[in-house]
Amino acid sequence: MLRRFRTLKHSFVNDQTIEPTQVAGFNQFFDGINGESSWRYGVGIDQQVLDNMRIGYEWSQRDIKYPDIQTQSTLLITERLHRAYWNYIIMEGLVASVDYLYSFYDNASYFEIARNLETHKLPFGLSYFSANGLSLHIKPAYYSQKGEYSDDFVNFIPQKSDFLLLDLSAQYRLPKRYGLITLGVLNVFDNRFAYTDTDFQRSSLFPERIFFSSVTLSIQ
Protein backbone atom coordinates (compact mmCIF):
# COMPACT_ATOMS: atom_id res chain seq x y z
CA MET A 1 0.00 0.00 0.00
CA LEU A 2 1.13 3.56 -0.73
CA ARG A 3 -0.33 6.60 1.02
CA ARG A 4 0.21 10.38 1.22
CA PHE A 5 -1.87 12.70 3.40
CA ARG A 6 -1.75 15.95 5.36
CA THR A 7 -2.72 16.56 9.00
CA LEU A 8 -3.13 19.53 11.35
CA LYS A 9 -2.72 19.34 15.15
CA HIS A 10 -5.82 20.72 16.87
CA SER A 11 -5.83 22.45 20.23
CA PHE A 12 -6.45 20.25 23.28
CA VAL A 13 -10.06 21.43 23.55
CA ASN A 14 -10.75 20.39 19.96
CA ASP A 15 -8.95 17.03 20.12
CA GLN A 16 -12.25 15.14 20.28
CA THR A 17 -13.10 14.18 16.71
CA ILE A 18 -14.90 11.54 14.68
CA GLU A 19 -12.04 11.43 12.16
CA PRO A 20 -10.31 8.02 11.92
CA THR A 21 -7.02 7.83 13.80
CA GLN A 22 -5.41 5.95 10.91
CA VAL A 23 -5.35 6.22 7.13
CA ALA A 24 -4.75 2.79 5.54
CA GLY A 25 -2.89 1.67 8.66
CA PHE A 26 -0.76 4.82 9.07
CA ASN A 27 -1.38 7.08 12.08
CA GLN A 28 -2.58 10.56 11.22
CA PHE A 29 -2.83 11.99 14.76
CA PHE A 30 0.23 12.67 16.93
CA ASP A 31 0.81 14.42 20.26
CA GLY A 32 2.58 17.47 18.91
CA ILE A 33 2.44 21.21 19.31
CA ASN A 34 -0.82 23.02 18.64
CA GLY A 35 -0.91 24.41 15.12
CA GLU A 36 1.70 22.09 13.65
CA SER A 37 0.95 20.74 10.19
CA SER A 38 2.57 17.79 8.47
CA TRP A 39 2.62 15.75 5.32
CA ARG A 40 3.05 12.02 5.81
CA TYR A 41 4.17 9.56 3.15
CA GLY A 42 4.03 5.82 3.72
CA VAL A 43 4.62 2.46 2.06
CA GLY A 44 3.74 -0.83 3.72
CA ILE A 45 3.51 -4.50 2.88
CA ASP A 46 2.25 -7.50 4.87
CA GLN A 47 2.64 -11.04 3.59
CA GLN A 48 1.79 -14.50 4.87
CA VAL A 49 4.64 -16.58 3.42
CA LEU A 50 3.67 -19.83 5.16
CA ASP A 51 0.62 -21.05 7.05
CA ASN A 52 2.48 -20.31 10.30
CA MET A 53 4.63 -17.34 9.27
CA ARG A 54 3.99 -13.66 8.47
CA ILE A 55 6.43 -10.91 7.52
CA GLY A 56 5.98 -7.22 6.92
CA TYR A 57 7.73 -3.94 6.23
CA GLU A 58 6.75 -0.28 6.59
CA TRP A 59 8.45 2.97 5.63
CA SER A 60 7.08 6.41 6.39
CA GLN A 61 8.22 10.01 6.53
CA ARG A 62 6.67 13.10 8.10
CA ASP A 63 7.61 16.60 7.02
CA ILE A 64 6.45 18.76 9.93
CA LYS A 65 6.00 22.52 10.19
CA TYR A 66 5.17 24.11 13.52
CA PRO A 67 5.02 27.67 14.84
CA ASP A 68 7.77 28.92 17.13
CA ILE A 69 6.14 31.45 19.46
CA GLN A 70 9.43 32.96 20.63
CA THR A 71 10.86 33.71 17.18
CA GLN A 72 7.49 34.19 15.43
CA SER A 73 8.66 31.87 12.67
CA THR A 74 7.92 28.42 11.27
CA LEU A 75 10.31 25.58 12.11
CA LEU A 76 10.80 22.39 10.14
CA ILE A 77 11.35 18.77 11.21
CA THR A 78 11.81 15.65 9.12
CA GLU A 79 10.92 12.37 10.79
CA ARG A 80 11.68 9.02 9.14
CA LEU A 81 10.57 5.57 10.28
CA HIS A 82 11.39 2.04 9.11
CA ARG A 83 9.78 -1.05 10.62
CA ALA A 84 10.11 -4.74 9.74
CA TYR A 85 8.57 -7.69 11.54
CA TRP A 86 8.54 -11.49 11.52
CA ASN A 87 5.92 -13.62 13.33
CA TYR A 88 6.17 -17.41 13.52
CA ILE A 89 3.93 -20.04 15.12
CA ILE A 90 6.43 -22.61 16.40
CA MET A 91 3.75 -25.04 17.52
CA GLU A 92 0.21 -24.85 18.79
CA GLY A 93 0.13 -22.21 21.52
CA LEU A 94 3.76 -21.08 21.10
CA VAL A 95 4.52 -17.94 19.05
CA ALA A 96 7.82 -16.16 18.34
CA SER A 97 8.30 -12.68 16.93
CA VAL A 98 11.09 -10.30 15.92
CA ASP A 99 10.69 -6.59 15.16
CA TYR A 100 13.14 -4.01 13.90
CA LEU A 101 12.36 -0.31 14.21
CA TYR A 102 14.47 2.61 13.03
CA SER A 103 13.62 6.27 13.53
CA PHE A 104 15.40 9.52 12.73
CA TYR A 105 14.60 13.13 13.70
CA ASP A 106 16.79 15.78 12.11
CA ASN A 107 15.82 18.92 14.03
CA ALA A 108 16.50 19.83 17.65
CA SER A 109 13.90 22.57 17.93
CA TYR A 110 11.02 20.18 18.61
CA PHE A 111 12.76 18.52 21.58
CA GLU A 112 15.06 21.46 22.49
CA ILE A 113 17.59 19.08 24.06
CA ALA A 114 18.47 16.78 21.14
CA ARG A 115 18.97 16.87 17.39
CA ASN A 116 19.86 14.38 14.67
CA LEU A 117 18.31 11.75 16.91
CA GLU A 118 18.77 8.24 15.48
CA THR A 119 17.25 5.22 17.23
CA HIS A 120 17.40 1.48 16.56
CA LYS A 121 15.07 -0.91 18.40
CA LEU A 122 15.23 -4.71 18.13
CA PRO A 123 12.58 -6.38 20.33
CA PHE A 124 12.12 -10.15 20.40
CA GLY A 125 9.06 -11.93 21.70
CA LEU A 126 8.13 -15.42 22.84
CA SER A 127 4.54 -16.09 23.93
CA TYR A 128 2.75 -19.18 25.17
CA PHE A 129 -1.05 -19.40 25.01
CA SER A 130 -2.88 -22.08 26.99
CA ALA A 131 -6.34 -23.36 26.17
CA ASN A 132 -7.49 -22.45 29.70
CA GLY A 133 -7.00 -18.72 29.01
CA LEU A 134 -3.55 -18.26 30.55
CA SER A 135 -0.72 -16.77 28.47
CA LEU A 136 2.93 -16.02 29.29
CA HIS A 137 5.08 -13.45 27.48
CA ILE A 138 8.86 -12.89 27.39
CA LYS A 139 10.17 -9.81 25.59
CA PRO A 140 13.91 -9.01 25.51
CA ALA A 141 14.86 -5.95 23.47
CA TYR A 142 18.04 -4.21 22.31
CA TYR A 143 18.16 -0.41 21.97
CA SER A 144 20.76 1.83 20.38
CA GLN A 145 20.41 5.61 20.20
CA LYS A 146 22.74 8.39 19.20
CA GLY A 147 22.34 12.11 18.71
CA GLU A 148 23.58 15.53 19.67
CA TYR A 149 22.47 16.59 23.15
CA SER A 150 22.46 19.90 25.00
CA ASP A 151 21.91 21.10 28.57
CA ASP A 152 21.82 24.80 27.69
CA PHE A 153 19.92 24.61 24.35
CA VAL A 154 22.97 26.16 22.63
CA ASN A 155 25.94 23.78 22.70
CA PHE A 156 25.34 20.23 21.46
CA ILE A 157 27.59 17.25 22.22
CA PRO A 158 27.41 13.88 20.37
CA GLN A 159 26.43 10.97 22.63
CA LYS A 160 25.52 7.32 22.13
CA SER A 161 23.67 4.82 24.32
CA ASP A 162 23.27 1.02 23.95
CA PHE A 163 21.35 -1.18 26.35
CA LEU A 164 19.27 -4.34 26.77
CA LEU A 165 15.91 -4.65 28.54
CA LEU A 166 13.74 -7.60 29.52
CA ASP A 167 9.98 -7.47 30.11
CA LEU A 168 7.85 -10.32 31.49
CA SER A 169 4.08 -10.60 31.73
CA ALA A 170 1.28 -13.08 32.34
CA GLN A 171 -2.33 -12.71 31.21
CA TYR A 172 -5.53 -14.53 32.01
CA ARG A 173 -8.45 -14.32 29.62
CA LEU A 174 -11.76 -14.28 31.48
CA PRO A 175 -14.42 -16.82 30.44
CA LYS A 176 -16.60 -15.85 27.47
CA ARG A 177 -14.00 -13.19 26.55
CA TYR A 178 -15.28 -10.80 29.21
CA GLY A 179 -11.81 -9.32 29.65
CA LEU A 180 -8.15 -9.74 30.56
CA ILE A 181 -6.19 -9.70 33.80
CA THR A 182 -2.51 -8.82 33.35
CA LEU A 183 0.48 -8.96 35.71
CA GLY A 184 3.96 -7.98 34.58
CA VAL A 185 7.42 -6.60 35.20
CA LEU A 186 9.14 -4.03 32.99
CA ASN A 187 12.94 -3.74 32.99
CA VAL A 188 13.37 -6.92 35.02
CA PHE A 189 17.09 -6.38 35.72
CA ASP A 190 16.57 -2.75 36.82
CA ASN A 191 18.97 -1.38 34.19
CA ARG A 192 19.84 2.33 34.17
CA PHE A 193 20.21 3.98 30.77
CA ALA A 194 20.08 7.28 28.90
CA TYR A 195 17.27 7.51 26.35
CA THR A 196 15.35 10.35 24.70
CA ASP A 197 11.77 9.39 23.89
CA THR A 198 10.21 11.10 20.91
CA ASP A 199 6.78 10.93 22.57
CA PHE A 200 7.23 13.63 25.19
CA GLN A 201 3.85 12.93 26.84
CA ARG A 202 3.98 9.12 27.18
CA SER A 203 7.36 7.52 27.68
CA SER A 204 7.63 3.92 26.50
CA LEU A 205 10.77 3.03 28.50
CA PHE A 206 11.62 3.33 32.18
CA PRO A 207 15.19 3.34 33.64
CA GLU A 208 14.08 1.30 36.65
CA ARG A 209 12.17 -1.90 37.42
CA ILE A 210 8.39 -1.46 37.20
CA PHE A 211 5.75 -3.90 38.49
CA PHE A 212 2.30 -3.42 37.01
CA SER A 213 -1.14 -4.96 36.84
CA SER A 214 -4.24 -4.18 34.81
CA VAL A 215 -7.79 -5.36 34.30
CA THR A 216 -9.52 -4.89 30.95
CA LEU A 217 -13.24 -5.61 30.77
CA SER A 218 -15.38 -6.12 27.69
CA ILE A 219 -19.03 -5.19 28.22
CA GLN A 220 -21.20 -6.93 25.66
JSON list of N, CA and C in Angstrom, two decimals, residues 77 104-119 145-160 195-198:
[
{"chain": "A", "resi": 77, "resn": "ILE", "atom": "N", "xyz": [10.81, 20.04, 10.72]},
{"chain": "A", "resi": 77, "resn": "ILE", "atom": "CA", "xyz": [11.35, 18.77, 11.21]},
{"chain": "A", "resi": 77, "resn": "ILE", "atom": "C", "xyz": [11.06, 17.71, 10.16]},
{"chain": "A", "resi": 104, "resn": "PHE", "atom": "N", "xyz": [14.43, 8.43, 12.83]},
{"chain": "A", "resi": 104, "resn": "PHE", "atom": "CA", "xyz": [15.40, 9.52, 12.73]},
{"chain": "A", "resi": 104, "resn": "PHE", "atom": "C", "xyz": [14.67, 10.85, 12.76]},
{"chain": "A", "resi": 105, "resn": "TYR", "atom": "N", "xyz": [15.13, 11.77, 13.61]},
{"chain": "A", "resi": 105, "resn": "TYR", "atom": "CA", "xyz": [14.60, 13.13, 13.70]},
{"chain": "A", "resi": 105, "resn": "TYR", "atom": "C", "xyz": [15.78, 14.08, 13.47]},
{"chain": "A", "resi": 106, "resn": "ASP", "atom": "N", "xyz": [15.63, 14.98, 12.50]},
{"chain": "A", "resi": 106, "resn": "ASP", "atom": "CA", "xyz": [16.79, 15.78, 12.11]},
{"chain": "A", "resi": 106, "resn": "ASP", "atom": "C", "xyz": [16.89, 17.13, 12.80]},
{"chain": "A", "resi": 107, "resn": "ASN", "atom": "N", "xyz": [15.85, 17.56, 13.51]},
{"chain": "A", "resi": 107, "resn": "ASN", "atom": "CA", "xyz": [15.82, 18.92, 14.03]},
{"chain": "A", "resi": 107, "resn": "ASN", "atom": "C", "xyz": [15.71, 18.93, 15.54]},
{"chain": "A", "resi": 108, "resn": "ALA", "atom": "N", "xyz": [16.51, 19.77, 16.18]},
{"chain": "A", "resi": 108, "resn": "ALA", "atom": "CA", "xyz": [16.50, 19.83, 17.65]},
{"chain": "A", "resi": 108, "resn": "ALA", "atom": "C", "xyz": [15.38, 20.69, 18.20]},
{"chain": "A", "resi": 109, "resn": "SER", "atom": "N", "xyz": [14.82, 21.57, 17.39]},
{"chain": "A", "resi": 109, "resn": "SER", "atom": "CA", "xyz": [13.90, 22.57, 17.93]},
{"chain": "A", "resi": 109, "resn": "SER", "atom": "C", "xyz": [12.69, 21.94, 18.61]},
{"chain": "A", "resi": 110, "resn": "TYR", "atom": "N", "xyz": [12.22, 20.81, 18.08]},
{"chain": "A", "resi": 110, "resn": "TYR", "atom": "CA", "xyz": [11.02, 20.18, 18.61]},
{"chain": "A", "resi": 110, "resn": "TYR", "atom": "C", "xyz": [11.26, 19.67, 20.03]},
{"chain": "A", "resi": 111, "resn": "PHE", "atom": "N", "xyz": [12.45, 19.10, 20.27]},
{"chain": "A", "resi": 111, "resn": "PHE", "atom": "CA", "xyz": [12.76, 18.52, 21.58]},
{"chain": "A", "resi": 111, "resn": "PHE", "atom": "C", "xyz": [13.56, 19.48, 22.45]},
{"chain": "A", "resi": 112, "resn": "GLU", "atom": "N", "xyz": [14.28, 20.42, 21.83]},
{"chain": "A", "resi": 112, "resn": "GLU", "atom": "CA", "xyz": [15.06, 21.46, 22.49]},
{"chain": "A", "resi": 112, "resn": "GLU", "atom": "C", "xyz": [16.30, 20.92, 23.19]},
{"chain": "A", "resi": 113, "resn": "ILE", "atom": "N", "xyz": [16.41, 19.63, 23.40]},
{"chain": "A", "resi": 113, "resn": "ILE", "atom": "CA", "xyz": [17.59, 19.08, 24.06]},
{"chain": "A", "resi": 113, "resn": "ILE", "atom": "C", "xyz": [18.35, 18.10, 23.17]},
{"chain": "A", "resi": 114, "resn": "ALA", "atom": "N", "xyz": [17.82, 17.77, 21.99]},
{"chain": "A", "resi": 114, "resn": "ALA", "atom": "CA", "xyz": [18.47, 16.78, 21.14]},
{"chain": "A", "resi": 114, "resn": "ALA", "atom": "C", "xyz": [18.21, 17.10, 19.67]},
{"chain": "A", "resi": 115, "resn": "ARG", "atom": "N", "xyz": [19.16, 16.74, 18.83]},
{"chain": "A", "resi": 115, "resn": "ARG", "atom": "CA", "xyz": [18.97, 16.87, 17.39]},
{"chain": "A", "resi": 115, "resn": "ARG", "atom": "C", "xyz": [19.68, 15.72, 16.70]},
{"chain": "A", "resi": 116, "resn": "ASN", "atom": "N", "xyz": [19.33, 15.52, 15.42]},
{"chain": "A", "resi": 116, "resn": "ASN", "atom": "CA", "xyz": [19.86, 14.38, 14.67]},
{"chain": "A", "resi": 116, "resn": "ASN", "atom": "C", "xyz": [19.74, 13.10, 15.49]},
{"chain": "A", "resi": 117, "resn": "LEU", "atom": "N", "xyz": [18.55, 12.87, 16.00]},
{"chain": "A", "resi": 117, "resn": "LEU", "atom": "CA", "xyz": [18.31, 11.75, 16.91]},
{"chain": "A", "resi": 117, "resn": "LEU", "atom": "C", "xyz": [18.02, 10.49, 16.10]},
{"chain": "A", "resi": 118, "resn": "GLU", "atom": "N", "xyz": [18.88, 9.49, 16.24]},
{"chain": "A", "resi": 118, "resn": "GLU", "atom": "CA", "xyz": [18.77, 8.24, 15.48]},
{"chain": "A", "resi": 118, "resn": "GLU", "atom": "C", "xyz": [18.62, 7.08, 16.46]},
{"chain": "A", "resi": 119, "resn": "THR", "atom": "N", "xyz": [17.57, 6.29, 16.28]},
{"chain": "A", "resi": 119, "resn": "THR", "atom": "CA", "xyz": [17.25, 5.22, 17.23]},
{"chain": "A", "resi": 119, "resn": "THR", "atom": "C", "xyz": [17.01, 3.90, 16.51]},
{"chain": "A", "resi": 145, "resn": "GLN", "atom": "N", "xyz": [20.82, 4.25, 20.55]},
{"chain": "A", "resi": 145, "resn": "GLN", "atom": "CA", "xyz": [20.41, 5.61, 20.20]},
{"chain": "A", "resi": 145, "resn": "GLN", "atom": "C", "xyz": [21.62, 6.54, 20.23]},
{"chain": "A", "resi": 146, "resn": "LYS", "atom": "N", "xyz": [21.69, 7.38, 19.21]},
{"chain": "A", "resi": 146, "resn": "LYS", "atom": "CA", "xyz": [22.74, 8.39, 19.20]},
{"chain": "A", "resi": 146, "resn": "LYS", "atom": "C", "xyz": [22.16, 9.71, 18.69]},
{"chain": "A", "resi": 147, "resn": "GLY", "atom": "N", "xyz": [22.79, 10.79, 19.11]},
{"chain": "A", "resi": 147, "resn": "GLY", "atom": "CA", "xyz": [22.34, 12.11, 18.71]},
{"chain": "A", "resi": 147, "resn": "GLY", "atom": "C", "xyz": [23.24, 13.16, 19.29]},
{"chain": "A", "resi": 148, "resn": "GLU", "atom": "N", "xyz": [22.86, 14.40, 19.11]},
{"chain": "A", "resi": 148, "resn": "GLU", "atom": "CA", "xyz": [23.58, 15.53, 19.67]},
{"chain": "A", "resi": 148, "resn": "GLU", "atom": "C", "xyz": [22.71, 16.14, 20.76]},
{"chain": "A", "resi": 149, "resn": "TYR", "atom": "N", "xyz": [23.26, 16.19, 21.98]},
{"chain": "A", "resi": 149, "resn": "TYR", "atom": "CA", "xyz": [22.47, 16.59, 23.15]},
{"chain": "A", "resi": 149, "resn": "TYR", "atom": "C", "xyz": [23.00, 17.89, 23.75]},
{"chain": "A", "resi": 150, "resn": "SER", "atom": "N", "xyz": [22.09, 18.62, 24.41]},
{"chain": "A", "resi": 150, "resn": "SER", "atom": "CA", "xyz": [22.46, 19.90, 25.00]},
{"chain": "A", "resi": 150, "resn": "SER", "atom": "C", "xyz": [21.77, 20.09, 26.35]},
{"chain": "A", "resi": 151, "resn": "ASP", "atom": "N", "xyz": [22.49, 20.71, 27.29]},
{"chain": "A", "resi": 151, "resn": "ASP", "atom": "CA", "xyz": [21.91, 21.10, 28.57]},
{"chain": "A", "resi": 151, "resn": "ASP", "atom": "C", "xyz": [21.52, 22.58, 28.60]},
{"chain": "A", "resi": 152, "resn": "ASP", "atom": "N", "xyz": [22.09, 23.36, 27.68]},
{"chain": "A", "resi": 152, "resn": "ASP", "atom": "CA", "xyz": [21.82, 24.80, 27.69]},
{"chain": "A", "resi": 152, "resn": "ASP", "atom": "C", "xyz": [21.09, 25.27, 26.44]},
{"chain": "A", "resi": 153, "resn": "PHE", "atom": "N", "xyz": [20.66, 24.32, 25.58]},
{"chain": "A", "resi": 153, "resn": "PHE", "atom": "CA", "xyz": [19.92, 24.61, 24.35]},
{"chain": "A", "resi": 153, "resn": "PHE", "atom": "C", "xyz": [20.77, 25.36, 23.31]},
{"chain": "A", "resi": 154, "resn": "VAL", "atom": "N", "xyz": [22.09, 25.45, 23.56]},
{"chain": "A", "resi": 154, "resn": "VAL", "atom": "CA", "xyz": [22.97, 26.16, 22.63]},
{"chain": "A", "resi": 154, "resn": "VAL", "atom": "C", "xyz": [24.08, 25.24, 22.12]},
{"chain": "A", "resi": 155, "resn": "ASN", "atom": "N", "xyz": [24.82, 24.64, 23.05]},
{"chain": "A", "resi": 155, "resn": "ASN", "atom": "CA", "xyz": [25.94, 23.78, 22.70]},
{"chain": "A", "resi": 155, "resn": "ASN", "atom": "C", "xyz": [25.50, 22.32, 22.71]},
{"chain": "A", "resi": 156, "resn": "PHE", "atom": "N", "xyz": [25.76, 21.62, 21.60]},
{"chain": "A", "resi": 156, "resn": "PHE", "atom": "CA", "xyz": [25.34, 20.23, 21.46]},
{"chain": "A", "resi": 156, "resn": "PHE", "atom": "C", "xyz": [26.56, 19.31, 21.39]},
{"chain": "A", "resi": 157, "resn": "ILE", "atom": "N", "xyz": [26.49, 18.20, 22.14]},
{"chain": "A", "resi": 157, "resn": "ILE", "atom": "CA", "xyz": [27.59, 17.25, 22.22]},
{"chain": "A", "resi": 157, "resn": "ILE", "atom": "C", "xyz": [27.10, 15.88, 21.75]},
{"chain": "A", "resi": 158, "resn": "PRO", "atom": "N", "xyz": [27.83, 15.21, 20.83]},
{"chain": "A", "resi": 158, "resn": "PRO", "atom": "CA", "xyz": [27.41, 13.88, 20.37]},
{"chain": "A", "resi": 158, "resn": "PRO", "atom": "C", "xyz": [27.49, 12.86, 21.51]},
{"chain": "A", "resi": 159, "resn": "GLN", "atom": "N", "xyz": [26.47, 12.04, 21.63]},
{"chain": "A", "resi": 159, "resn": "GLN", "atom": "CA", "xyz": [26.43, 10.97, 22.63]},
{"chain": "A", "resi": 159, "resn": "GLN", "atom": "C", "xyz": [25.76, 9.74, 22.03]},
{"chain": "A", "resi": 160, "resn": "LYS", "atom": "N", "xyz": [26.09, 8.58, 22.60]},
{"chain": "A", "resi": 160, "resn": "LYS", "atom": "CA", "xyz": [25.52, 7.32, 22.13]},
{"chain": "A", "resi": 160, "resn": "LYS", "atom": "C", "xyz": [25.20, 6.43, 23.32]},
{"chain": "A", "resi": 195, "resn": "TYR", "atom": "N", "xyz": [18.12, 7.69, 27.53]},
{"chain": "A", "resi": 195, "resn": "TYR", "atom": "CA", "xyz": [17.27, 7.51, 26.35]},
{"chain": "A", "resi": 195, "resn": "TYR", "atom": "C", "xyz": [16.35, 8.72, 26.20]},
{"chain": "A", "resi": 196, "resn": "THR", "atom": "N", "xyz": [16.25, 9.24, 25.00]},
{"chain": "A", "resi": 196, "resn": "THR", "atom": "CA", "xyz": [15.35, 10.35, 24.70]},
{"chain": "A", "resi": 196, "resn": "THR", "atom": "C", "xyz": [14.16, 9.82, 23.93]},
{"chain": "A", "resi": 197, "resn": "ASP", "atom": "N", "xyz": [12.98, 9.90, 24.53]},
{"chain": "A", "resi": 197, "resn": "ASP", "atom": "CA", "xyz": [11.77, 9.39, 23.89]},
{"chain": "A", "resi": 197, "resn": "ASP", "atom": "C", "xyz": [11.17, 10.49, 23.03]},
{"chain": "A", "resi": 198, "resn": "THR", "atom": "N", "xyz": [10.78, 10.11, 21.82]},
{"chain": "A", "resi": 198, "resn": "THR", "atom": "CA", "xyz": [10.21, 11.10, 20.91]},
{"chain": "A", "resi": 198, "resn": "THR", "atom": "C", "xyz": [8.76, 11.43, 21.24]}
]
